[in-house]
Coordinates of C-alpha atoms in Angstrom, one line a residue:
M47 CA 9.0 -15.9 -1.4
Q48 CA 8.2 -18.8 0.8
E49 CA 11.0 -20.9 -0.6
A50 CA 13.4 -18.0 -0.1
L51 CA 12.3 -17.5 3.5
E52 CA 13.2 -21.1 4.2
D53 CA 16.8 -19.8 4.2
E54 CA 17.3 -18.1 7.5
Y55 CA 20.0 -15.9 6.0
F56 CA 17.6 -14.5 3.5
A57 CA 14.9 -13.9 6.1
A58 CA 17.5 -11.9 8.1
K59 CA 18.2 -9.7 5.1
L60 CA 14.6 -8.9 4.2
I61 CA 13.3 -5.4 4.8
F62 CA 9.6 -4.6 4.4
S63 CA 8.5 -1.0 4.0
D64 CA 5.3 1.1 3.7
E65 CA 3.8 4.5 4.3
A66 CA 0.6 5.4 6.1
T67 CA -1.4 8.6 6.6
F68 CA -2.4 9.7 10.1
H69 CA -5.2 12.3 10.2
L70 CA -5.7 14.4 13.3
S71 CA -9.4 13.7 13.1
G72 CA -8.8 10.0 13.5
K73 CA -9.8 9.2 9.9
V74 CA -8.3 5.8 8.9
N75 CA -6.4 5.4 5.6
R76 CA -8.5 2.8 3.7
H77 CA -5.3 1.4 2.0
N78 CA -3.9 0.2 5.3
V79 CA -7.0 -1.1 7.1
R80 CA -9.7 -3.5 5.8
L81 CA -13.0 -3.9 7.7
W82 CA -15.2 -6.9 6.8
G83 CA -18.9 -7.5 7.7
T84 CA -21.5 -10.1 6.8
E85 CA -24.0 -7.4 5.8
N86 CA -24.2 -3.7 5.0
S87 CA -24.5 -1.8 8.2
R88 CA -25.9 1.2 6.3
A89 CA -24.3 3.6 8.8
I90 CA -23.2 7.1 8.0
V91 CA -20.0 8.4 9.6
A92 CA -19.2 12.1 9.5
L93 CA -15.5 13.0 9.0
E94 CA -13.8 16.3 9.1
R95 CA -12.9 17.5 5.6
D96 CA -9.2 18.2 5.0
S97 CA -8.2 17.2 8.5
P98 CA -4.5 18.0 9.3
K99 CA -2.4 14.9 8.7
R100 CA 1.1 13.4 8.7
N101 CA 2.5 10.9 6.2
V102 CA 4.6 8.4 8.0
F103 CA 7.1 5.8 6.7
C104 CA 8.5 2.8 8.5
A105 CA 10.6 -0.2 7.5
I106 CA 10.6 -3.5 9.4
S107 CA 13.1 -6.4 9.6
Q108 CA 13.1 -9.6 11.5
T109 CA 14.7 -7.9 14.4
K110 CA 14.4 -4.1 14.0
L111 CA 12.0 -1.4 13.1
Y112 CA 13.3 1.6 11.2
G113 CA 11.3 4.8 11.8
P114 CA 9.0 6.5 12.0
F115 CA 10.0 9.0 9.3
F116 CA 7.7 11.9 8.9
F117 CA 7.4 13.5 5.5
C118 CA 7.2 17.2 5.4
E119 CA 5.1 17.3 2.3
K120 CA 1.3 16.9 2.4
T121 CA 1.6 14.3 -0.4
V122 CA 4.4 11.8 -0.8
T123 CA 5.9 12.1 -4.3
G124 CA 8.5 10.0 -6.1
T125 CA 11.1 12.7 -5.5
S126 CA 10.4 13.0 -1.7
Y127 CA 10.3 9.2 -1.4
L128 CA 13.6 8.8 -3.2
D129 CA 15.2 11.5 -1.1
M130 CA 14.1 9.7 2.1
L131 CA 15.6 6.4 0.9
Q132 CA 18.9 8.0 -0.1
L133 CA 19.4 10.3 2.8
W134 CA 17.6 8.5 5.7
L135 CA 16.7 4.8 5.3
F136 CA 19.5 3.2 3.2
P137 CA 22.3 4.8 5.3
K138 CA 20.7 3.2 8.3
L139 CA 20.4 -0.2 6.6
A140 CA 24.0 0.0 5.4
A141 CA 25.2 0.8 8.9
D142 CA 23.6 -2.4 10.2
S143 CA 24.4 -4.6 7.2
G144 CA 25.2 -3.7 3.6
D145 CA 23.7 -7.0 2.5
F146 CA 19.9 -6.4 2.6
V147 CA 16.9 -7.0 0.4
F148 CA 14.4 -4.1 0.2
Q149 CA 10.7 -4.5 -0.4
Q150 CA 8.2 -1.9 -1.4
D151 CA 4.6 -2.1 -2.8
G152 CA 3.3 -0.6 -6.0
A153 CA 2.2 2.8 -4.7
P154 CA 2.4 5.6 -7.3
P155 CA 5.5 7.3 -5.6
H156 CA 7.3 4.0 -5.9
W157 CA 6.8 3.9 -9.7
N158 CA 8.8 7.0 -10.2
I159 CA 11.3 6.5 -13.1
N160 CA 14.3 8.0 -11.2
L161 CA 13.5 5.9 -8.2
R162 CA 13.4 2.7 -10.3
R163 CA 16.7 3.6 -12.0
Y164 CA 18.2 4.1 -8.6
L165 CA 17.1 0.8 -7.2
N166 CA 18.2 -1.0 -10.4
N167 CA 21.6 0.5 -10.1
E168 CA 22.2 0.4 -6.4
L169 CA 20.3 -2.7 -5.4
R170 CA 20.5 -4.9 -8.5
H171 CA 18.6 -8.1 -7.8
R172 CA 18.2 -7.0 -4.2
W173 CA 14.9 -5.2 -4.3
I174 CA 11.3 -6.4 -4.5
G175 CA 8.4 -4.4 -5.9
R176 CA 6.5 -3.3 -9.0
V177 CA 8.9 -3.8 -11.9
G178 CA 9.0 -2.3 -15.4
E179 CA 10.4 -3.9 -18.6
D180 CA 13.9 -2.9 -17.7
G181 CA 13.6 -3.8 -14.0
V182 CA 16.2 -6.0 -12.3
A183 CA 14.4 -6.8 -9.1
L184 CA 14.8 -10.0 -7.1
F185 CA 11.0 -10.6 -7.1
T186 CA 8.0 -8.8 -8.5
W187 CA 5.4 -7.9 -5.8
P188 CA 1.7 -8.5 -6.3
P189 CA -0.1 -5.3 -7.2
R190 CA -2.9 -5.7 -4.6
S191 CA -1.5 -7.4 -1.5
P192 CA -2.4 -5.5 1.7
D193 CA -2.3 -8.7 3.8
L194 CA 1.2 -9.8 2.8
T195 CA 3.5 -7.3 4.4
P196 CA 4.1 -7.0 8.2
C197 CA 3.6 -3.2 7.9
D198 CA 0.0 -3.7 6.7
F199 CA -1.1 -6.8 8.7
F200 CA 0.6 -5.7 11.9
L201 CA 2.4 -2.4 12.2
W202 CA -0.1 0.3 11.1
G203 CA -3.0 -1.3 12.9
Y204 CA -1.0 -1.7 16.1
I205 CA 0.2 2.0 16.0
K206 CA -3.2 3.4 15.2
D207 CA -4.8 1.4 18.0
R208 CA -2.5 3.3 20.4
V209 CA -2.6 6.7 18.7
Y210 CA -6.4 7.1 18.4
V211 CA -7.5 6.6 22.0
A212 CA -9.6 9.1 23.8
P213 CA -9.0 12.0 24.1
L214 CA -7.8 12.2 20.5
P215 CA -4.7 14.3 19.8
R216 CA -5.5 18.0 19.5
T217 CA -2.5 19.1 17.4
V218 CA -0.2 17.6 14.8
V219 CA 2.7 17.8 17.2
E220 CA 0.8 15.7 19.7
L221 CA -0.2 13.3 16.9
R222 CA 3.5 12.9 16.1
E223 CA 4.4 12.3 19.7
R224 CA 1.8 9.6 20.0
I225 CA 3.1 7.9 16.9
D226 CA 6.7 8.0 18.3
A227 CA 5.6 6.6 21.6
A228 CA 3.6 3.8 20.0
V229 CA 6.6 2.8 17.8
M230 CA 8.9 2.7 20.9
T231 CA 6.7 -0.1 22.4
I232 CA 7.5 -2.5 19.6
D233 CA 10.3 -4.9 20.7
R234 CA 12.4 -7.6 19.2
M235 CA 10.1 -10.4 20.4
M236 CA 7.1 -8.9 18.8
L237 CA 8.9 -8.6 15.5
Q238 CA 9.9 -12.3 15.7
N239 CA 6.2 -13.2 16.2
V240 CA 5.2 -11.1 13.3
W241 CA 7.8 -12.8 11.1
N242 CA 6.3 -16.2 12.0
E243 CA 2.9 -14.8 11.1
L244 CA 4.3 -13.7 7.7
D245 CA 4.7 -17.3 6.5
Y246 CA 1.1 -18.0 7.4
H247 CA -0.1 -15.1 5.3
L248 CA 2.0 -16.2 2.4
D249 CA 0.7 -19.7 2.7
V250 CA -2.9 -18.6 2.6
C251 CA -2.2 -16.6 -0.5
R252 CA -0.6 -19.6 -2.1
V253 CA -3.4 -22.1 -1.2
T254 CA -6.0 -19.7 -2.6
Q255 CA -3.9 -19.1 -5.7
G256 CA -4.0 -15.4 -5.1
A257 CA -7.8 -15.2 -4.8
H258 CA -9.7 -12.7 -2.7
I259 CA -9.3 -13.4 1.1
E260 CA -11.8 -11.8 3.4
H261 CA -10.0 -12.4 6.7
L262 CA -7.1 -14.4 8.1

C-alpha cells in the first residue's frame, strides 16, 4: 500500500469506507474507538440498554467525503450494504471519476457472497478488502486494522466529539442532524492532512511488522 501511494495518481483514486453506530445514549461503538490506560481503572459505567441508534456509512477520498448515509435497518446486512453501494455510493463515485479504487474492511456484511461477486465483476482488481479464494481484489486488507483507515483514526472520533456534547441529543432526529452538521465541517484541507497522516500509520504498521500497537 505504501508503494502504491507513492504514485499520486493512485492516491487520488483511493476511497476508504466504513460504518459506525451512533447511540442516542452516547454509548461508543468499541469497534471504532480504542481507549488505552497504563492500569485498570476498575470503574463501572452504566449504559442504557437498547438505546435508540443509527447506523451510519461514510466514504473518504483525498479531497472529498461521501456521506453520511443512514441505514434504515437496525442492523446492517450484506443485502442492505450492497444496495447502498449500488444505489448510492458507486453512482456518486462514478459521477466524479469512473476510475476509483474502493476499500472496505472485513466486517460481516462485507463478506456477503453476492457483494463479493458484485465487486469482483464490477471492480475487478479495483477493490481492497477481505478476499475469498475466488477474489480478484487489488490488495487484501488486514483483518484487524482499526488504526489504518482514515475513517477509524480520524473521521468517527472527530464526528462523535461534536455529536456527543452536552446536552446530549434527545431524539434520533436530533442525533442525525448533529451528525450531518459535524460532517459539514470537514473541508478539503483537513482531508489532505488526514491523507498525510495515513502514510505515518502505514509506516508504523510496517516497522512493527503488523504487531500490536497501543497508540500512535
